[in-house]
């Protein structure tokens, strides 16, 4: 009995000491103690984690920026930055602010596999991979090599939307997702997955989505993720084994990369063909890297474009005058809609830029590590090793940069001259050396999808089955509509 009392006393004392130490560090000795923010962020990640897991991280951090300013402490070792100079400093090429450990867990680099281009944190390895990818993702190469596939898929998507809308209602989120996934899958694998024709995604894409969810779980609740491997719970098992399913399917991308038949060439085949070093003993890219990157490209290039396009159409359909004007503009384009005339359609491009401002699908947070020696940001010294995260979500809603920021103004970007602060703040595709490599592909799909939609589905309306709340955004790194659909109708 006496032993039990003694042990309890020891445990209480240890807990008490831990509490005093945590309070002392949080209040006085942390180098971050002068940074404004809610009191609890000095002591715990739990509140931030709660909002992350419930899909409200960007909204919560935005609220904190509105309340405390451009630099806010959001956790004991993490500071959120929406200060423009701070953002520019962090994302400047060669700044030394590298991606944080968050990226290790987000996409499938588990099982000791190397991280792909998105998650690679080593700047030299990343730069080498980026150089290899750059040419194949350039605007000219995409136009030259993939224009007809992208056109065909956009036409099919709009035809399916129109047919469904005339028959009752069409879920544009579903069709844009199938389109964007079919496009990037075709480019990465060298053959069509025919999801638009099937009207549903393949089991491989189901596995990719499970792998992504598994990544969020691995990042936020690693103990549950690890337990999931052993627990006899089907959902957990699916989430924790999805990485392997995705990786194994990537073998198809390797086969087609090596295939000499032009019809099955994929992005990787084009990269290898364009690479300078033809040395057979030292392959330009390993088979296992192709297997991994093929899946990663699908993750990066599907929901991103689909969600942005969905919000774009929804926002335009909420503004009758804008809808009428854009329908008129695209009706004047030639029947086969070339990329050059799409680039020159002023209202279409302004509407896309505005959709990317308010509804760019990856609006934050982009966490980076303060490099050796620390950094001065917004008048505060941040020591090395601290996580600094930026979010376009907040910069895009700063009223001193974008007047009336919460309003979707499809004409906002019609006047071509952006102010200096707008140029810095506008970052739907991230910035610096880690800027989205798929941005030209995304713009191609956004232009073509939107132009075909407003030409073929003139007079479309939002279905009465939709509520405003259903289009509220949830945020798990990407954003998505809370209702998981966006239904539109069309009169005969
Ligand atoms: C509207 C559509 C898209 C949006 C809003 C978007 C947004 C972004 C953002 C914000 C980043 C930076 C992430 C970070 O720094 O953590 C990024 C990176 C990336 N994106 Fe996109 N993206 C889109 C479409 C695409 C497409 C179609 C692809 C096709 C493959 C793609 C592939 C990538 C890749 C590979 C990276 C990592 C680049 C690197 O680290 O070097 N994205 N994207």
XYZ file of C-alpha atoms and ligand atoms in Angstrom:
535
model
C 0.000 0.000 0.000
C 2.807 2.373 1.053
C 4.625 1.538 -2.184
C 1.516 2.409 -4.248
C 1.191 5.757 -2.414
C 4.868 6.506 -2.993
C 4.624 5.671 -6.695
C 1.513 7.856 -7.044
C 3.317 10.743 -5.347
C 6.290 10.318 -7.698
C 3.990 10.304 -10.725
C 2.234 13.447 -9.481
C 5.531 15.240 -8.864
C 6.820 14.291 -12.348
C 3.600 15.554 -13.955
C 3.817 18.749 -11.883
C 7.433 19.360 -12.906
C 6.598 18.707 -16.558
C 3.732 21.215 -16.334
C 5.908 23.900 -14.701
C 8.645 23.352 -17.302
C 6.154 23.537 -20.194
C 4.605 26.711 -18.759
C 8.006 28.297 -18.210
C 9.226 27.495 -21.724
C 5.925 28.565 -23.281
C 5.709 31.840 -21.370
C 9.295 33.050 -21.032
C 12.154 31.044 -22.463
C 10.940 30.162 -25.972
C 12.473 32.407 -28.643
C 8.982 32.584 -30.112
C 7.384 33.997 -26.958
C 7.174 37.532 -28.429
C 5.160 36.368 -31.439
C 1.443 37.136 -31.152
C -1.107 34.353 -31.123
C -3.631 32.606 -28.891
C -2.231 31.743 -25.450
C -2.654 27.989 -25.868
C -0.484 27.838 -29.008
C 2.533 28.427 -26.718
C 1.928 25.074 -25.070
C 0.179 22.689 -27.418
C -0.405 21.597 -31.022
C -3.744 20.122 -30.065
C -6.011 22.964 -31.165
C -4.270 23.249 -34.550
C -4.431 19.475 -34.917
C -8.136 19.493 -34.124
C -8.843 22.011 -36.893
C -6.562 20.124 -39.295
C -8.322 16.825 -38.687
C -11.773 18.379 -38.984
C -10.880 19.974 -42.336
C -10.802 23.580 -41.118
C -7.118 24.385 -40.824
C -6.974 27.212 -43.421
C -10.136 28.779 -41.980
C -8.795 28.668 -38.427
C -5.381 30.077 -39.374
C -7.102 32.753 -41.477
C -9.154 33.767 -38.454
C -5.936 34.002 -36.413
C -4.278 36.184 -39.081
C -7.301 38.517 -39.101
C -7.077 38.776 -35.326
C -3.306 38.852 -34.675
C -1.738 40.039 -37.957
C 0.618 38.680 -40.614
C 2.779 36.632 -38.223
C 1.026 34.348 -35.761
C 2.262 31.603 -33.490
C -0.040 28.658 -34.127
C 1.793 25.923 -32.182
C 4.812 25.733 -29.840
C 7.198 25.363 -32.819
C 5.145 26.654 -35.739
C 4.473 30.170 -36.991
C 1.983 31.103 -39.720
C 3.087 33.867 -42.102
C 0.830 35.939 -44.358
C 3.122 38.962 -44.262
C 3.994 39.600 -47.934
C 7.723 40.211 -47.463
C 7.855 37.120 -45.263
C 6.082 35.041 -47.912
C 8.465 36.292 -50.625
C 11.509 35.563 -48.453
C 10.383 32.013 -47.626
C 9.508 30.982 -51.175
C 12.331 32.784 -52.995
C 14.450 30.430 -55.117
C 17.534 29.444 -53.120
C 16.128 30.851 -49.858
C 17.097 27.726 -47.920
C 13.601 27.329 -46.434
C 13.079 23.635 -47.252
C 9.865 21.634 -47.102
C 9.067 20.383 -43.602
C 8.681 16.788 -42.405
C 4.960 17.094 -43.050
C 5.646 16.152 -46.688
C 7.303 12.859 -45.653
C 4.021 11.636 -44.306
C 1.604 13.227 -46.757
C 2.356 11.209 -49.879
C 3.471 7.627 -50.161
C 7.094 7.694 -49.209
C 6.465 5.095 -46.559
C 8.051 1.654 -46.620
C 11.512 3.212 -47.147
C 10.678 4.264 -50.678
C 12.313 7.430 -51.962
C 10.045 10.482 -51.942
C 8.748 11.684 -55.321
C 9.164 15.184 -56.767
C 6.388 16.611 -54.576
C 7.679 15.319 -51.255
C 11.442 15.355 -51.914
C 12.994 17.620 -49.256
C 16.634 17.378 -50.282
C 17.205 20.443 -52.528
C 19.803 18.751 -54.762
C 17.787 15.597 -55.370
C 14.693 17.728 -55.937
C 16.472 20.011 -58.418
C 17.693 17.005 -60.418
C 14.203 15.488 -60.598
C 12.690 18.871 -61.442
C 15.151 19.348 -64.331
C 14.175 15.944 -65.671
C 10.449 16.757 -65.509
C 10.572 20.381 -66.667
C 10.638 19.926 -70.441
C 7.788 17.388 -70.588
C 5.562 19.720 -68.515
C 6.365 22.858 -70.523
C 3.546 24.546 -72.366
C 4.998 23.800 -75.778
C 5.651 20.104 -75.070
C 2.151 19.639 -73.657
C 0.642 21.304 -76.734
C 2.781 19.276 -79.092
C 2.399 15.878 -77.438
C -0.917 15.825 -75.642
C -3.237 18.428 -77.087
C -5.490 15.936 -78.893
C -5.897 13.662 -75.810
C -6.732 16.646 -73.611
C -9.225 18.016 -76.171
C -10.892 14.646 -76.559
C -11.302 14.166 -72.813
C -12.612 17.701 -72.233
C -15.151 17.219 -75.056
C -16.285 13.905 -73.575
C -16.614 15.386 -70.076
C -18.775 18.273 -71.302
C -20.885 15.939 -73.449
C -21.520 13.725 -70.392
C -22.363 16.774 -68.256
C -24.780 18.040 -70.892
C -26.492 14.658 -71.268
C -26.933 14.238 -67.512
C -28.101 17.833 -67.041
C -30.720 17.492 -69.778
C -31.911 14.200 -68.298
C -32.275 15.610 -64.757
C -29.139 16.982 -63.183
C -25.367 16.660 -63.673
C -22.776 16.510 -60.933
C -19.983 18.621 -62.394
C -17.596 17.721 -59.562
C -17.869 14.071 -60.586
C -17.309 14.721 -64.303
C -14.467 17.230 -63.854
C -12.788 14.765 -61.488
C -13.060 11.964 -64.044
C -11.756 14.313 -66.747
C -8.744 15.598 -64.803
C -7.904 12.109 -63.552
C -8.231 10.597 -67.030
C -5.962 13.322 -68.449
C -3.107 12.982 -65.969
C -3.447 9.175 -65.854
C -3.131 9.030 -69.645
C -0.062 11.294 -69.593
C 1.598 9.388 -66.750
C 0.729 5.863 -67.869
C 0.612 6.248 -71.637
C -2.858 4.808 -72.068
C -6.353 5.935 -71.250
C -8.086 4.665 -68.136
C -11.395 5.445 -69.923
C -13.038 6.673 -66.742
C -15.127 9.224 -68.609
C -16.504 6.474 -70.827
C -17.112 4.193 -67.822
C -18.628 7.039 -65.798
C -16.682 5.996 -62.712
C -13.174 5.808 -61.371
C -11.134 2.607 -61.476
C -10.083 0.641 -58.338
C -6.574 2.061 -58.849
C -7.894 5.599 -58.353
C -9.841 4.386 -55.280
C -6.500 3.148 -53.921
C -4.834 6.495 -54.646
C -7.525 8.313 -52.692
C -7.144 5.863 -49.806
C -3.377 6.434 -49.908
C -3.953 10.181 -49.597
C -6.292 9.749 -46.641
C -3.773 7.336 -45.167
C -1.170 10.111 -45.553
C -3.281 12.549 -43.544
C -3.764 9.877 -40.865
C -0.020 9.090 -40.870
C 0.754 12.784 -40.462
C -1.790 13.692 -37.783
C -2.429 10.444 -35.858
C 0.622 8.216 -36.512
C -0.236 5.865 -33.640
C -3.647 5.102 -35.196
C -2.014 4.672 -38.620
C 0.507 2.204 -37.192
C -2.166 0.370 -35.210
C -4.252 0.192 -38.401
C -1.740 -2.237 -39.911
C -2.545 -4.807 -37.255
C -6.153 -4.127 -36.298
C -8.805 -6.241 -38.063
C -10.691 -3.115 -39.241
C -11.266 -3.152 -43.006
C -11.203 0.656 -43.533
C -7.967 1.048 -41.601
C -6.408 -1.865 -43.464
C -7.380 -0.290 -46.803
C -5.865 3.058 -45.794
C -2.611 1.586 -44.566
C -2.011 -0.785 -47.474
C -3.083 1.603 -50.251
C 0.494 2.848 -50.849
C 1.534 -0.640 -51.923
C -1.428 -1.071 -54.270
C -0.606 2.274 -55.899
C 3.080 1.430 -56.191
C 2.435 -1.956 -57.766
C 0.088 -0.495 -60.368
C 2.864 1.941 -61.309
C 4.570 -0.989 -63.100
C 2.297 -0.245 -66.064
C 3.847 3.219 -66.365
C 7.298 1.593 -66.453
C 6.210 -0.861 -69.179
C 4.820 1.894 -71.357
C 7.829 4.126 -70.752
C 10.023 1.417 -72.269
C 7.618 0.575 -75.081
C 8.804 1.840 -78.451
C 5.255 2.036 -79.765
C 4.488 5.766 -80.028
C 0.837 5.311 -79.011
C 1.779 4.076 -75.578
C 4.517 6.649 -74.880
C 4.047 8.479 -71.631
C 5.555 11.526 -69.917
C 8.392 9.421 -68.537
C 9.256 8.026 -71.968
C 9.388 11.608 -73.221
C 11.611 12.636 -70.312
C 14.034 9.809 -70.971
C 14.081 10.539 -74.707
C 14.818 14.215 -74.052
C 17.495 13.579 -71.407
C 21.032 14.402 -72.446
C 22.747 11.350 -70.984
C 21.994 8.252 -73.072
C 24.204 6.061 -70.838
C 22.353 2.732 -70.603
C 24.244 1.602 -67.477
C 23.080 4.616 -65.525
C 19.356 5.043 -66.225
C 17.989 8.587 -66.291
C 15.259 7.545 -63.884
C 14.913 4.281 -61.977
C 11.910 2.019 -62.629
C 10.895 2.279 -58.975
C 10.908 6.088 -59.254
C 8.607 5.944 -62.270
C 6.306 3.584 -60.375
C 6.093 6.055 -57.534
C 5.945 9.275 -59.561
C 3.140 7.980 -61.788
C 0.843 7.660 -58.762
C 2.034 10.951 -57.283
C 1.280 12.830 -60.489
C -2.265 11.520 -60.417
C -2.696 12.724 -56.830
C -1.245 16.140 -57.686
C -3.030 16.577 -61.004
C -6.575 15.301 -60.534
C -8.635 16.746 -57.665
C -6.663 20.016 -57.863
C -7.885 20.895 -61.352
C -11.327 19.317 -60.860
C -12.130 21.228 -57.674
C -10.994 24.571 -59.107
C -13.063 24.013 -62.252
C -16.102 23.015 -60.198
C -15.978 26.176 -58.080
C -15.358 28.253 -61.210
C -18.555 27.030 -62.876
C -20.543 27.283 -59.656
C -19.365 30.867 -59.029
C -20.226 31.937 -62.590
C -23.667 30.319 -62.418
C -24.276 32.426 -59.301
C -23.811 35.610 -61.342
C -26.295 35.850 -64.223
C -24.647 38.835 -65.952
C -21.218 37.223 -65.817
C -22.623 33.930 -67.124
C -24.275 35.709 -70.060
C -21.067 37.566 -70.960
C -18.802 34.546 -70.777
C -21.263 32.447 -72.799
C -21.172 35.166 -75.418
C -17.376 35.307 -75.452
C -16.875 31.564 -75.905
C -19.646 31.336 -78.513
C -17.386 33.496 -80.695
C -14.502 30.989 -80.622
C -13.890 28.685 -83.586
C -15.513 25.248 -83.513
C -12.320 23.331 -82.721
C -11.223 25.867 -80.052
C -7.454 26.286 -80.379
C -5.209 27.014 -77.391
C -4.087 30.335 -78.861
C -7.613 31.736 -79.078
C -8.330 30.400 -75.571
C -5.319 32.335 -74.294
C -6.682 35.461 -75.951
C -10.235 35.225 -74.527
C -10.118 38.042 -71.922
C -13.140 37.253 -69.759
C -12.465 33.510 -69.729
C -8.909 34.083 -68.484
C -10.023 36.641 -65.907
C -12.650 34.235 -64.570
C -10.059 31.439 -64.297
C -7.603 33.725 -62.483
C -10.373 34.759 -60.093
C -11.381 31.110 -59.502
C -7.744 30.340 -58.684
C -7.671 33.316 -56.297
C -10.701 32.255 -54.268
C -10.834 28.538 -54.976
C -7.346 27.415 -56.002
C -7.422 23.844 -54.735
C -4.205 23.905 -52.674
C -4.500 27.200 -50.750
C -2.274 26.159 -47.834
C -0.602 25.552 -45.652
C 2.798 25.139 -47.287
C 5.115 24.401 -44.338
C 8.845 25.120 -44.551
C 11.746 24.938 -42.066
C 13.731 28.028 -41.018
C 17.305 27.406 -42.254
C 20.522 27.379 -40.214
C 21.257 30.731 -38.611
C 17.570 31.637 -38.284
C 15.724 34.376 -40.162
C 14.202 37.810 -39.595
C 10.620 37.930 -40.711
C 8.263 40.862 -40.141
C 10.444 42.268 -37.360
C 10.703 38.953 -35.494
C 13.727 36.692 -35.291
C 12.808 33.067 -35.970
C 15.408 30.495 -34.896
C 16.489 27.667 -37.195
C 14.353 24.552 -37.186
C 11.061 26.373 -36.562
C 8.249 25.533 -38.999
C 6.910 28.524 -40.928
C 3.756 27.940 -42.936
C 2.219 30.256 -45.519
C -1.280 30.150 -46.931
C -2.450 31.727 -50.160
C -5.967 31.462 -48.690
C -5.258 34.446 -46.440
C -3.138 36.520 -48.821
C -5.813 36.119 -51.518
C -8.392 37.500 -49.059
C -6.420 40.500 -47.848
C -8.633 43.572 -48.485
C -5.598 45.842 -48.755
C -4.374 43.735 -51.696
C -7.585 42.564 -53.375
C -10.461 45.024 -52.778
C -13.735 43.329 -51.825
C -11.800 40.095 -51.413
C -14.664 37.752 -50.559
C -16.602 38.611 -53.690
C -16.111 36.442 -56.772
C -15.504 39.164 -59.339
C -15.014 37.483 -62.708
C -13.833 40.788 -64.217
C -11.218 41.489 -61.530
C -8.282 40.395 -63.691
C -9.492 42.014 -66.927
C -7.155 44.958 -66.558
C -3.814 43.312 -67.148
C -1.721 45.430 -64.737
C -1.458 43.875 -61.283
C -0.102 45.948 -58.412
C 3.235 44.931 -56.882
C 1.580 43.462 -53.814
C -0.952 41.573 -55.940
C 1.891 40.043 -57.936
C 3.586 38.863 -54.741
C 0.449 37.660 -52.997
C -1.149 35.854 -55.935
C 0.159 32.333 -55.533
C -2.460 29.647 -56.291
C 0.342 27.404 -57.552
C 2.782 28.054 -54.700
C 6.123 29.727 -55.411
C 9.869 29.548 -55.969
C 11.600 26.305 -56.812
C 8.593 24.296 -55.559
C 5.996 26.063 -57.699
C 3.497 23.663 -59.261
C 5.096 21.863 -62.187
C 1.643 21.075 -63.602
C 0.457 24.664 -63.857
C 0.507 24.789 -67.679
C -1.433 21.548 -67.818
C -3.888 22.914 -65.246
C -4.405 26.121 -67.250
C -4.952 24.076 -70.448
C -7.631 21.984 -68.763
C -9.251 24.936 -67.016
C -9.464 26.965 -70.228
C -10.742 24.110 -72.358
C -13.155 22.714 -69.761
C -14.664 26.121 -68.955
C -14.883 27.266 -72.593
C -16.579 24.048 -73.739
C -18.933 24.067 -70.762
C -20.156 27.643 -71.304
C -20.486 27.028 -75.034
C -22.291 23.669 -74.885
C -24.335 24.217 -71.735
C -25.685 27.737 -72.339
C -28.252 28.730 -69.729
C -27.160 26.076 -67.192
C -28.373 26.676 -63.643
C -27.415 25.413 -60.216
C -29.797 22.630 -59.221
C -32.302 23.287 -56.450
C -30.843 20.198 -54.722
C -27.778 22.325 -53.891
C -27.458 24.569 -50.839
C -24.814 27.221 -50.249
C -23.482 25.188 -47.295
C -22.816 22.213 -49.574
C -20.235 24.337 -51.393
C -18.493 25.451 -48.194
C -14.906 24.258 -48.358
C -13.334 21.496 -46.292
C -9.540 21.516 -46.240
C -7.322 18.457 -46.024
C -4.294 20.049 -47.703
C -6.542 20.394 -50.777
C -9.974 21.954 -50.559
C -13.223 20.284 -51.606
C -16.926 21.114 -51.391
C -18.454 19.900 -48.137
C -21.411 18.329 -49.979
C -19.095 16.182 -52.204
C -21.072 17.201 -55.310
C -22.117 20.206 -57.369
C -25.301 19.591 -59.328
C -26.421 21.694 -62.254
C -29.469 21.529 -64.544
C -30.166 22.511 -68.134
C -33.502 23.193 -69.852
C -34.287 21.364 -73.132
C -5.717 24.080 -60.474
C -4.891 23.071 -60.373
C -3.680 23.025 -59.480
C -3.375 23.743 -58.361
C -4.214 24.832 -57.694
C -2.073 23.293 -57.901
C -1.399 23.814 -56.810
C -0.130 23.447 -56.417
C 0.601 24.050 -55.331
C 0.086 25.171 -54.437
C 1.811 23.438 -55.260
C 2.930 23.739 -54.274
C 2.845 22.781 -53.106
C 3.865 23.044 -52.013
O 4.714 23.923 -52.131
O 3.752 22.338 -51.039
C 1.852 22.424 -56.290
C 2.922 21.581 -56.524
C 2.896 20.567 -57.456
N 1.907 20.315 -58.389
Fe 0.191 21.370 -58.632
N -1.630 22.291 -58.732
C -2.570 22.107 -59.715
C -2.507 21.207 -60.760
C -1.485 20.319 -60.962
C -1.426 19.406 -62.075
C -2.444 19.287 -63.212
C -0.303 18.653 -61.897
C 0.113 17.574 -62.866
C 0.985 16.744 -62.724
C 0.372 19.132 -60.686
C 1.561 18.648 -60.162
C 2.262 19.220 -59.118
C 3.552 18.727 -58.642
C 4.314 17.511 -59.176
C 3.960 19.584 -57.604
C 5.261 19.522 -56.812
C 6.295 20.370 -57.516
C 7.643 20.426 -56.799
O 7.697 20.320 -55.587
O 8.626 20.615 -57.521
N -0.389 20.143 -60.162
N 0.646 22.454 -56.998
